[in-house]
XYZ file of C-alpha atoms in Angstrom:
769
model
C 36.315 68.026 91.886
C 39.696 68.505 89.288
C 42.346 66.056 90.754
C 44.452 68.131 87.753
C 46.178 71.326 86.996
C 44.470 73.405 84.071
C 45.949 72.851 79.799
C 48.469 75.453 78.789
C 48.742 76.044 75.228
C 51.215 74.339 74.074
C 51.392 71.790 77.314
C 49.136 68.757 78.047
C 49.625 69.060 82.327
C 48.863 65.804 84.436
C 50.756 66.479 87.437
C 47.879 65.983 90.351
C 47.429 69.174 92.651
C 44.928 69.251 95.836
C 41.509 68.386 95.879
C 40.898 69.355 99.035
C 41.498 73.197 99.603
C 41.529 72.757 102.996
C 44.198 75.277 103.313
C 46.050 75.408 100.229
C 42.284 76.148 98.802
C 43.801 74.065 96.066
C 46.359 75.641 94.630
C 48.699 73.241 96.070
C 50.180 70.488 94.255
C 49.266 67.163 95.893
C 51.714 65.294 97.775
C 49.363 62.326 99.051
C 46.022 60.321 98.636
C 43.860 59.068 101.256
C 42.491 56.549 100.664
C 39.658 56.755 103.282
C 39.186 60.807 102.542
C 38.773 59.360 98.462
C 40.536 62.676 97.715
C 44.074 63.791 97.342
C 45.800 65.922 99.379
C 48.559 68.454 100.075
C 51.104 68.451 102.490
C 49.646 71.356 104.471
C 45.681 70.320 104.182
C 46.833 66.252 104.976
C 48.419 67.856 108.025
C 45.416 69.769 109.038
C 42.811 67.380 108.105
C 44.899 64.035 109.664
C 45.466 66.365 112.965
C 41.192 65.645 114.255
C 39.919 62.549 116.225
C 38.965 60.053 114.253
C 41.137 60.337 111.182
C 44.824 59.513 112.278
C 44.672 56.816 111.463
C 43.815 57.178 107.444
C 46.590 55.303 105.047
C 47.690 57.700 103.063
C 49.296 56.899 99.738
C 52.822 59.235 98.697
C 52.349 60.455 95.145
C 55.412 59.647 93.615
C 56.929 60.921 90.386
C 54.060 58.646 87.550
C 51.852 57.922 90.453
C 47.949 57.619 88.726
C 45.178 58.894 90.361
C 42.229 57.338 91.462
C 39.164 57.691 88.275
C 37.330 60.641 89.653
C 33.643 59.593 88.282
C 34.107 55.706 90.342
C 34.701 57.223 93.258
C 31.580 59.178 93.440
C 29.573 55.973 94.693
C 28.887 52.884 94.867
C 28.352 52.256 91.543
C 31.344 52.614 90.135
C 32.690 50.143 92.128
C 34.639 46.778 91.782
C 34.678 44.314 94.789
C 34.448 47.152 97.381
C 37.290 48.725 95.901
C 37.390 52.075 93.007
C 39.558 51.188 90.014
C 42.460 53.472 89.458
C 42.267 56.074 86.462
C 44.212 54.903 82.771
C 43.322 58.431 81.284
C 42.589 62.046 81.848
C 40.271 63.722 79.459
C 41.291 67.143 79.350
C 38.516 68.856 78.547
C 37.218 67.754 81.095
C 39.477 68.205 83.192
C 38.532 64.306 85.140
C 40.332 61.133 85.736
C 38.862 58.148 84.391
C 39.076 54.743 85.114
C 38.587 51.686 81.975
C 35.013 51.350 82.634
C 34.312 54.842 82.960
C 35.947 56.067 79.921
C 33.505 53.921 78.158
C 30.159 54.844 79.768
C 30.967 58.834 79.643
C 33.496 59.090 76.096
C 32.362 56.379 73.966
C 29.713 58.866 71.884
C 28.401 62.162 71.718
C 30.504 65.049 71.424
C 32.936 63.551 74.442
C 33.952 60.980 71.878
C 36.100 64.265 70.288
C 37.463 64.721 74.079
C 41.364 64.904 74.093
C 42.553 61.964 76.221
C 46.048 61.593 77.918
C 46.690 57.727 79.045
C 48.444 57.032 82.639
C 51.443 54.740 82.142
C 50.570 50.800 83.525
C 49.042 51.170 86.870
C 50.520 50.073 90.059
C 49.510 46.669 91.679
C 48.627 47.412 94.298
C 48.388 50.908 96.959
C 51.642 51.119 99.432
C 51.357 52.753 102.728
C 53.400 56.072 103.458
C 57.115 55.585 104.041
C 57.249 56.666 107.802
C 60.914 58.490 106.834
C 58.446 60.297 104.416
C 56.446 61.155 106.990
C 59.185 62.944 108.480
C 60.540 64.451 105.629
C 57.507 66.432 104.929
C 57.517 66.856 108.761
C 61.057 68.607 108.848
C 59.874 70.517 105.427
C 56.770 72.121 106.101
C 58.607 75.150 108.487
C 60.950 75.947 104.746
C 60.141 78.820 103.408
C 62.497 81.483 100.649
C 63.107 85.101 101.460
C 64.221 87.408 99.320
C 68.470 87.990 99.505
C 69.446 90.334 96.879
C 67.097 92.150 94.506
C 67.478 92.949 90.826
C 69.565 96.288 91.381
C 72.518 94.166 93.373
C 71.535 95.621 97.038
C 72.408 92.797 99.892
C 68.212 92.606 101.686
C 69.878 91.055 104.992
C 71.518 93.086 107.265
C 74.594 90.987 109.219
C 74.848 87.444 109.074
C 72.498 86.772 112.074
C 69.581 87.676 109.662
C 71.176 85.591 108.021
C 70.706 82.218 110.733
C 67.708 83.194 111.468
C 66.305 83.132 108.055
C 67.632 80.157 107.117
C 66.591 79.174 110.744
C 69.389 76.962 111.169
C 72.291 76.785 113.269
C 75.389 78.984 113.433
C 77.586 76.609 113.670
C 76.054 73.819 111.101
C 78.165 72.817 108.351
C 76.204 73.693 105.108
C 76.870 73.660 101.037
C 74.881 76.153 98.647
C 73.638 75.072 95.589
C 72.263 77.370 92.997
C 70.467 77.277 89.965
C 71.006 78.788 86.732
C 69.221 79.195 83.188
C 66.598 80.620 81.204
C 62.718 82.226 81.957
C 60.127 80.468 81.816
C 62.221 76.821 81.966
C 60.566 76.082 85.655
C 63.902 76.222 87.849
C 61.722 76.960 90.513
C 59.518 74.583 90.198
C 62.343 72.111 89.605
C 63.796 73.219 92.688
C 60.725 72.362 94.893
C 60.508 69.031 94.197
C 63.853 67.774 93.865
C 64.685 69.796 97.142
C 61.324 69.692 99.079
C 58.940 67.055 98.155
C 57.715 69.611 95.472
C 56.422 71.999 98.076
C 55.849 75.689 96.886
C 58.885 77.262 98.282
C 60.273 78.876 96.075
C 57.103 81.312 93.964
C 55.635 79.129 90.291
C 53.471 81.429 88.386
C 51.792 80.374 85.439
C 51.720 84.215 84.013
C 54.110 85.315 81.239
C 55.518 87.284 83.859
C 59.190 86.539 85.925
C 57.792 85.699 89.174
C 61.297 85.397 90.016
C 63.039 88.397 90.231
C 66.417 88.860 92.350
C 68.129 86.277 94.207
C 65.230 84.153 96.434
C 66.899 81.676 99.582
C 66.081 78.816 101.414
C 67.529 76.234 103.842
C 66.520 72.593 102.500
C 67.110 70.707 106.005
C 67.682 67.055 105.242
C 70.037 67.907 102.249
C 71.680 70.692 104.594
C 72.002 73.146 101.673
C 71.215 76.070 101.018
C 69.526 76.429 98.393
C 69.321 79.397 95.887
C 66.997 79.847 93.288
C 67.737 82.912 90.185
C 65.881 84.900 87.633
C 65.757 83.435 84.616
C 67.413 85.539 81.656
C 66.971 86.555 78.030
C 63.735 87.961 80.336
C 62.169 91.559 79.692
C 63.603 93.407 82.496
C 65.822 96.843 82.652
C 69.084 97.056 84.513
C 69.927 93.545 82.289
C 73.270 94.184 83.120
C 73.480 94.200 86.846
C 71.528 91.136 87.360
C 73.116 89.136 84.777
C 76.369 90.342 87.283
C 74.688 89.651 90.005
C 73.705 85.651 89.083
C 78.335 85.364 88.660
C 77.843 86.037 92.175
C 75.881 83.957 93.499
C 77.644 81.251 91.789
C 81.016 82.074 93.053
C 79.745 81.086 96.521
C 78.054 78.294 94.730
C 79.392 74.536 95.717
C 76.686 73.051 92.640
C 75.084 74.996 90.448
C 72.339 73.551 88.205
C 71.651 74.565 84.352
C 67.850 73.802 83.252
C 66.780 73.756 80.109
C 63.726 73.057 78.549
C 65.089 73.277 75.012
C 64.434 70.085 72.812
C 68.114 70.470 71.555
C 71.096 72.411 73.669
C 71.224 75.555 72.392
C 74.731 77.889 72.392
C 73.635 80.929 74.845
C 73.873 77.530 77.309
C 78.200 77.105 76.456
C 78.735 80.332 75.850
C 77.373 81.957 79.639
C 78.975 78.653 81.342
C 81.938 79.654 79.122
C 82.375 83.106 79.643
C 80.858 82.537 84.206
C 84.170 80.467 83.720
C 86.646 82.861 82.172
C 84.775 86.064 84.555
C 85.423 83.894 87.551
C 88.800 82.936 87.063
C 89.513 86.892 86.006
C 87.834 88.581 89.019
C 87.000 86.358 91.677
C 89.103 84.072 92.639
C 91.343 86.812 93.848
C 88.958 88.831 95.710
C 87.524 84.703 96.797
C 91.352 84.480 98.937
C 91.529 88.854 100.036
C 87.897 88.082 101.708
C 89.993 84.930 103.155
C 92.426 87.058 104.216
C 90.684 90.349 105.203
C 87.533 88.597 107.741
C 89.676 86.412 109.389
C 87.780 83.043 107.553
C 88.482 80.342 109.325
C 87.537 77.949 106.138
C 89.587 79.158 102.985
C 86.822 79.939 100.155
C 88.091 77.474 97.294
C 88.757 79.521 94.407
C 88.195 76.463 92.467
C 85.269 77.222 90.875
C 81.989 74.985 91.733
C 80.950 71.553 90.512
C 78.400 71.827 87.654
C 74.793 69.800 86.501
C 73.354 70.307 83.352
C 69.312 68.787 83.499
C 68.084 68.591 80.066
C 64.727 67.729 79.692
C 62.756 66.643 76.277
C 59.462 65.824 75.331
C 60.322 65.544 71.471
C 64.135 64.759 70.824
C 66.726 61.591 72.312
C 68.675 62.903 75.199
C 72.603 63.572 73.882
C 74.314 60.598 73.743
C 71.478 58.283 73.397
C 72.155 57.835 69.605
C 75.561 55.905 70.216
C 76.266 54.477 73.938
C 79.739 53.951 73.706
C 80.798 57.487 73.314
C 80.974 59.243 76.500
C 78.683 62.627 77.125
C 81.411 65.196 78.845
C 83.509 63.528 75.376
C 80.172 65.806 73.714
C 80.227 68.615 76.017
C 83.450 69.512 75.538
C 83.899 69.522 71.808
C 80.650 71.861 71.843
C 82.350 74.028 74.199
C 85.843 74.184 71.920
C 83.707 74.408 68.830
C 82.344 78.028 70.186
C 85.606 78.987 71.526
C 84.658 78.469 75.653
C 86.872 76.860 77.811
C 85.125 76.335 81.230
C 87.835 75.746 83.504
C 86.973 77.326 85.960
C 84.446 74.421 86.549
C 85.596 71.892 89.012
C 82.859 69.515 86.908
C 80.113 69.184 84.669
C 77.940 66.717 84.507
C 75.243 65.746 82.129
C 71.534 64.580 83.282
C 68.675 63.899 81.085
C 65.635 63.696 81.404
C 62.548 62.217 78.484
C 59.051 63.295 79.613
C 57.007 61.902 76.930
C 54.032 62.091 79.477
C 54.004 64.570 82.717
C 54.982 64.889 85.237
C 58.929 65.491 85.338
C 61.218 62.215 86.514
C 63.668 64.593 88.521
C 64.416 61.293 90.095
C 67.516 60.959 88.155
C 68.559 64.530 89.305
C 68.203 64.373 93.056
C 70.336 60.717 92.356
C 73.149 63.255 90.990
C 73.145 65.780 93.214
C 73.107 63.881 96.350
C 76.500 62.184 95.163
C 78.140 65.228 94.603
C 77.074 66.932 97.835
C 78.299 63.761 99.688
C 81.861 64.336 98.614
C 84.150 66.772 99.911
C 87.063 66.818 97.528
C 86.970 70.482 96.303
C 84.294 71.338 98.062
C 84.178 71.212 101.656
C 81.013 72.531 103.770
C 81.080 75.817 105.947
C 79.303 77.992 107.956
C 76.250 79.915 106.913
C 78.308 82.940 108.055
C 80.997 82.174 105.881
C 78.752 82.248 103.013
C 77.107 85.461 103.481
C 80.918 87.458 104.353
C 81.657 85.601 100.973
C 78.119 87.037 99.001
C 78.408 90.695 100.765
C 82.144 91.101 100.390
C 81.846 90.013 95.898
C 78.783 92.547 96.729
C 81.012 95.222 98.566
C 82.965 94.884 95.438
C 81.300 94.504 92.071
C 77.950 97.093 92.102
C 77.299 100.093 90.616
C 75.574 101.368 88.010
C 75.982 99.511 84.520
C 74.887 101.511 81.482
C 73.520 99.803 78.245
C 76.544 100.903 76.422
C 78.607 98.356 77.768
C 76.426 95.283 77.867
C 77.847 93.183 75.426
C 76.372 91.053 72.831
C 78.852 88.781 72.357
C 79.549 87.926 76.284
C 77.616 87.604 79.512
C 80.311 88.622 81.717
C 82.087 91.266 80.084
C 85.147 92.709 81.608
C 83.415 95.977 82.168
C 81.027 94.232 84.447
C 83.809 93.384 87.151
C 86.310 96.306 86.497
C 86.710 100.278 87.779
C 84.834 102.520 85.232
C 87.353 105.475 85.898
C 88.802 106.631 81.980
C 91.831 108.348 81.870
C 91.283 111.979 81.556
C 94.136 112.039 78.504
C 93.642 108.478 76.826
C 90.382 107.393 77.850
C 92.257 103.867 78.686
C 89.705 102.713 81.593
C 91.301 101.199 83.998
C 92.074 97.736 84.733
C 91.933 96.756 88.375
C 89.070 95.603 89.766
C 85.907 97.874 91.064
C 86.083 99.786 94.198
C 90.374 99.221 94.244
C 90.902 101.786 96.104
C 89.987 101.305 99.331
C 92.407 98.455 99.732
C 95.099 100.938 98.571
C 95.541 100.114 95.598
C 95.804 102.773 92.101
C 94.693 102.889 89.311
C 96.402 101.637 86.372
C 95.720 100.846 83.016
C 96.718 98.217 79.459
C 98.242 100.846 77.641
C 100.354 103.402 77.686
C 99.182 107.360 77.796
C 99.830 109.919 76.150
C 101.168 113.386 76.596
C 98.041 116.123 77.692
C 99.179 119.695 77.811
C 95.848 120.653 79.650
C 96.415 118.312 82.107
C 101.026 118.254 82.063
C 100.853 114.406 83.404
C 104.460 114.141 82.759
C 106.474 112.803 85.924
C 110.067 113.644 86.262
C 112.850 112.030 87.321
C 116.189 112.808 88.476
C 118.403 111.721 85.837
C 121.459 111.533 87.844
C 120.184 109.336 90.070
C 118.506 107.185 87.584
C 122.155 105.927 85.827
C 123.273 105.302 89.710
C 120.245 102.663 89.365
C 117.085 103.833 91.917
C 114.136 106.309 90.287
C 113.647 109.046 92.181
C 110.492 111.445 91.307
C 111.447 115.048 91.327
C 108.826 117.720 91.244
C 109.357 121.508 90.178
C 108.363 123.895 92.892
C 108.783 127.458 93.921
C 111.651 127.055 96.219
C 113.714 125.188 97.720
C 113.830 122.788 101.182
C 116.382 125.686 102.483
C 115.287 128.957 101.210
C 113.750 130.508 104.396
C 109.868 131.574 102.702
C 110.947 135.093 101.684
C 113.845 133.965 99.558
C 112.407 131.508 98.014
C 109.858 133.168 96.914
C 112.045 136.397 95.934
C 114.428 134.126 93.769
C 111.272 132.238 92.488
C 109.623 135.650 91.077
C 113.324 136.562 89.924
C 115.101 132.734 88.739
C 112.490 130.965 87.953
C 110.845 127.618 89.372
C 113.467 125.309 91.121
C 113.579 121.100 90.620
C 115.206 119.643 93.709
C 115.851 116.137 94.202
C 116.900 114.156 97.514
C 119.822 113.253 96.866
C 121.430 115.651 94.065
C 119.453 119.040 96.161
C 118.867 122.048 93.564
C 119.508 120.384 90.181
C 117.612 123.097 88.051
C 116.023 126.213 88.034
C 114.332 127.645 85.205
C 115.971 131.505 84.538
C 119.080 130.914 86.415
C 120.739 132.460 83.595
C 120.486 136.064 81.455
C 120.247 133.630 77.617
C 120.647 130.041 76.603
C 118.674 128.727 79.789
C 118.406 125.309 78.407
C 115.238 122.381 79.310
C 115.706 120.298 82.086
C 115.319 117.067 79.908
C 117.526 117.996 77.680
C 120.304 117.983 80.430
C 118.791 116.860 84.022
C 115.738 114.603 84.443
C 114.030 112.111 82.220
C 110.375 111.989 81.142
C 108.059 109.805 81.481
C 103.959 110.020 80.490
C 101.575 108.336 83.190
C 97.682 108.495 83.890
C 96.011 110.623 85.111
C 92.819 109.513 86.772
C 89.825 111.293 88.145
C 90.301 113.477 91.319
C 94.022 112.713 91.182
C 96.182 115.786 90.438
C 98.916 116.695 88.080
C 101.911 115.682 88.843
C 104.014 118.474 87.960
C 102.009 121.469 89.728
C 103.262 124.216 90.889
C 101.795 123.568 94.122
C 99.699 126.073 93.970
C 100.345 127.523 97.513
C 103.059 130.898 96.857
C 100.326 133.474 97.380
C 99.179 132.138 100.678
C 102.748 131.409 102.072
C 103.605 135.173 101.303
C 100.586 135.378 103.513
C 101.113 133.459 106.305
C 104.977 135.286 105.994
C 102.741 138.598 105.893
C 101.342 137.211 109.286
C 105.038 136.428 110.305
C 106.424 139.691 109.789
C 103.357 141.606 111.604
C 104.790 139.008 114.817
C 107.817 140.765 114.290
C 106.788 144.384 113.918
C 104.796 143.903 117.276
C 107.422 142.792 119.132
C 110.090 145.450 117.873
C 107.719 147.899 118.399
C 109.235 150.645 115.666
C 107.355 151.770 112.735
C 107.086 148.667 110.672
C 107.952 149.722 107.611
C 111.501 150.207 108.074
C 111.390 147.161 110.266
C 110.059 144.959 107.697
C 112.309 146.760 105.213
C 115.740 145.711 107.590
C 113.951 142.110 107.716
C 113.705 141.421 104.287
C 116.912 143.397 102.820
C 118.806 140.688 105.402
C 117.134 137.600 104.260
C 117.872 138.367 100.529
C 120.306 140.348 100.526
C 123.993 138.796 98.694
C 126.229 136.830 100.676
C 129.102 140.351 100.486
C 126.543 142.720 101.525
C 126.940 143.625 105.488
C 123.979 142.594 107.032
C 121.305 145.864 108.120
C 121.943 144.572 111.989
C 125.770 145.673 111.837
C 125.070 149.215 109.461
C 125.126 151.875 112.539
C 126.213 154.520 110.953
C 127.588 155.755 106.796
C 130.373 154.212 106.223
C 131.574 157.507 104.706
C 130.203 160.196 106.273
C 130.148 158.356 110.287
C 125.722 159.532 110.448
C 123.975 157.475 113.243
C 121.127 156.018 111.468
C 117.903 155.705 113.183
C 114.616 154.259 113.374
C 113.594 157.122 110.331
C 116.671 156.588 108.033
C 116.798 154.110 104.874
C 120.427 152.216 104.763
C 121.545 151.919 101.286
C 123.793 149.477 100.101
C 126.421 149.863 97.856
C 126.254 147.246 94.750
C 129.905 147.457 94.233
C 131.148 146.865 97.766
C 128.496 146.302 100.173
C 128.716 148.765 103.097
C 125.703 150.483 104.344
C 125.287 154.235 103.437
C 122.969 157.200 104.092
C 120.987 158.725 100.722
C 122.829 161.275 100.195
C 126.861 159.518 100.192
C 125.090 156.492 97.676
C 122.943 158.871 95.028
C 125.601 157.621 92.255
C 124.437 154.677 89.293
C 126.918 152.953 87.269
C 126.952 149.463 85.696
C 127.939 146.766 87.772
C 127.761 143.742 85.966
C 130.447 140.996 87.236
C 128.599 141.570 90.442
C 125.288 139.356 88.515
C 123.727 143.625 88.069
C 123.988 142.864 84.158
C 124.796 146.613 81.982
C 121.539 148.437 83.837
C 123.024 151.178 86.127
C 122.353 150.581 89.648
C 123.154 152.733 92.879
C 126.495 152.821 94.571
C 128.810 154.466 97.011
C 131.026 157.661 96.117
C 134.744 156.259 96.459
C 132.968 152.928 93.709
C 132.427 155.806 91.379
C 135.017 157.387 91.498
C 136.889 155.292 90.678
C 135.181 153.701 88.100
C 135.258 149.412 90.458
C 135.492 146.410 88.170
C 135.562 143.478 90.603
C 135.818 140.094 89.367
C 133.924 138.175 91.628
C 131.145 135.466 90.657
C 127.525 135.512 91.064
C 127.747 133.878 94.953
C 124.820 131.629 93.973
C 122.115 134.066 92.603
C 122.012 136.083 95.909
C 122.179 139.329 94.016
C 118.643 138.121 91.764
C 116.649 137.935 94.785
C 118.084 141.736 96.172
C 116.652 142.701 92.119
C 113.600 141.226 93.286
C 113.609 142.959 97.113
C 114.977 146.302 95.904
C 110.683 146.107 93.721
C 109.435 144.819 97.073
C 111.194 147.302 99.699
C 109.352 149.925 97.130
C 107.127 148.642 97.488
C 106.791 147.399 101.084
C 104.662 150.616 102.526
C 101.293 148.543 100.790
C 102.894 145.911 102.359
C 103.208 146.342 105.847
C 99.589 148.638 104.805
C 98.350 145.837 103.622
C 99.259 144.553 107.519
C 96.068 146.009 109.285
C 93.743 144.621 106.375
C 91.455 141.741 108.037
C 93.393 138.425 105.714
C 89.706 137.042 105.168
C 89.773 139.729 102.699
C 92.517 138.042 100.147
C 92.498 134.663 101.296
C 90.439 133.573 98.609
C 93.103 135.459 96.180
C 95.473 133.237 97.852
C 93.938 129.964 98.618
C 95.594 127.138 97.257
C 93.205 124.747 94.094
C 93.261 121.599 96.513
C 92.005 124.110 100.138
C 88.430 124.201 100.753
C 87.062 127.800 100.395
C 86.075 129.155 103.750
C 82.528 130.009 103.226
C 82.118 126.088 102.799
C 83.833 124.968 106.414
C 81.358 125.614 108.612
C 82.220 122.768 110.694
C 85.913 121.344 112.078
C 86.922 118.512 109.617
C 87.728 115.517 111.989
C 86.017 117.041 115.350
C 82.822 118.272 113.547
C 82.322 121.082 115.745
C 80.431 124.651 114.615
C 82.994 127.639 113.883
C 82.338 130.233 116.496
C 83.827 134.101 116.093
C 85.746 132.441 119.451
C 86.833 129.315 117.535
C 89.084 130.147 114.469
C 89.227 128.213 111.300
C 92.313 126.678 109.842
C 93.645 124.862 106.674
C 95.232 121.888 107.042
C 98.331 122.213 104.433
C 98.260 118.514 103.421
C 94.496 117.964 102.978
C 93.155 120.617 102.514
C 90.023 121.092 105.206
C 89.410 123.648 107.632
C 90.194 122.418 110.864
C 89.984 123.543 114.409
C 93.880 124.558 116.417
C 93.185 121.669 118.558
C 92.612 119.043 115.211
C 96.154 120.216 114.372
C 98.395 121.254 116.742
C 101.554 119.720 115.068
C 103.982 121.037 111.968
C 105.394 118.696 109.937
C 107.018 119.183 105.633
C 104.131 118.230 103.328
C 106.639 118.445 100.469
C 104.373 116.872 98.356
C 102.684 120.151 98.488
C 105.278 122.694 97.825
C 105.123 122.929 102.192
C 108.872 122.249 102.673
C 108.724 123.606 106.220
C 107.257 122.340 108.719
C 103.450 124.127 108.698
C 100.466 122.952 109.933
C 98.403 119.363 109.590
C 95.788 118.110 111.099
C 95.915 114.877 113.351
C 94.669 112.540 111.001
C 97.010 113.327 108.090
C 99.818 114.036 111.291
C 99.523 110.218 111.977
C 100.302 109.231 108.451
C 103.543 107.052 108.089
C 106.205 109.025 105.458
C 106.624 112.012 104.118
C 103.300 113.891 103.293
């Protein structure tokens, strides 16, 4: 049986494998050589074989790097032995796949076709066999139960649900203080093999494969109980795979939770990709991860603060034909040579606590990992920058980074000149007006942070992304945002709507009151920007309402008013049309008009008004008359009614009254609209008898959820029925039941200046809605 693996096309392999095939079926790396069994054995086969009766006392030799096996030819019989002992091999035939001592080589490969076989020379034979160290046996036993598990898949999805499962998979105590070591490098560089030999005595804890396909997909983890570290194996760079952007971003998450990282390279010369990767990782770590690690410490209440200083880096460089870095000039510092390479590429690895170089030249396999082991142990023993922490802290840190930085990365965002572009970690939202990207981290809205862009925005008529601030307040050192709306907060619903119909929209400042009406004068109305407000252009993001919105609730306020009038009419036991007309007239009447409730008889003829009689106001004097005593019409411009003839009483018509009285806050303007409403109020009253559901969709504000889409209460999730009515919260627009919306609050951001229905969730929000 051969004591070595197969020969690849480009590499001569002399790494010994198990010759027993008892447990591993001949695939495990040899860890022991038993003199009495006369075979090489892996850790698992050695344990099973020597647990048998009569075999416990066999002497076993631990295979170290550079170990020379016995001759495969002379061990088969007495003829090849010398003084009762088998010879050590001096060469390995790569064609026959056997190890040969000097005598067997002469007898079998000195003539014929075998003379042309490729022979690989072993290092100088050790003078004497050494018995397995008891400490090494104990280490091997500790590592027997160690196995790796998938921590994060290639789509950046955590495969471990919580910290309890994570601790169980590691097979360690939850309060044990540990560190994290991870490995990076290009695909096919032997990262998994390096971890197996550096931490696990050659056991295949992390899967290796001789095939072209990558054997490590995603992030795998295992716990080394000897060094008390979580060892993480990552997917190789430059591999042909889908979701390349997400897989690259995943590497930086692993780097952020690591105390020590190994960059493994098998190139004869250090490539620029190594320095670009580490430099870009440093920049991205400082820019995006430092702040998040601090927030995670505070948010999760961790006892051990997560260091904002990055991990230490060890560049493990294995060469075959070239000298190691710095070997040409021993007086020159290797660290300085590394920094010089970074500088030439415009990269500055400031995030890392240190960068060390460890090289090994492998003229003949196996690779010597002793130097790497020593520097790793030295760095792990130091707590100067990072202290050990519990596995719960490690898991929560990785979980927080996974929740913050996730989502698909499109091909057009994958940069070819940078390993970790900002787009991998920043919010993907674009301004609808100027297409600028948000500069905040991913998922920042969950922390209450609004979108923010690097550049100023431009105005878009489609989105109307202007913001008005009161100019008077600004000059007084305050910045107060004002929003155009249909009515002032002091106006009653009907009066406000009437004034809106005639005098246009209102701009009201909380400090200065109403500062602008768009149609306040008959002519010459100025733009508010030129008079009372300052304008700023702000970014508008997907899902965010426009700034100068009219709140789109005028029609719904009308319906609310109709509901109110219907209730009032039903309480009054009079004919609806007259009661509603009287109520509306008093609401929007100019200040000089006599209220309807005080007009009991015609001022001229003294006829008593009945319920069905119509009361008329003289536009000049404001008193109440019957139709016969106010049938004349004449212009009354001094009252603000313009040049058109309007109703006046006979006395005012005859004396051609011209009162030089200024318009009292434009109240008569609202009355003009009221007359139009009054003339058609019969239709309005008729609408009271029509089910409001027929017109609700037409009156529904844009932010309200349509009635047909509301099947259950948004808060308590009870299904709506004929007995359980649905209502809309005026703040969020969701459909809720009456029990979940008992409170009434003004919602000025939506144009509801008077108390209106709000759901319990919105009612709990602090400040103005």
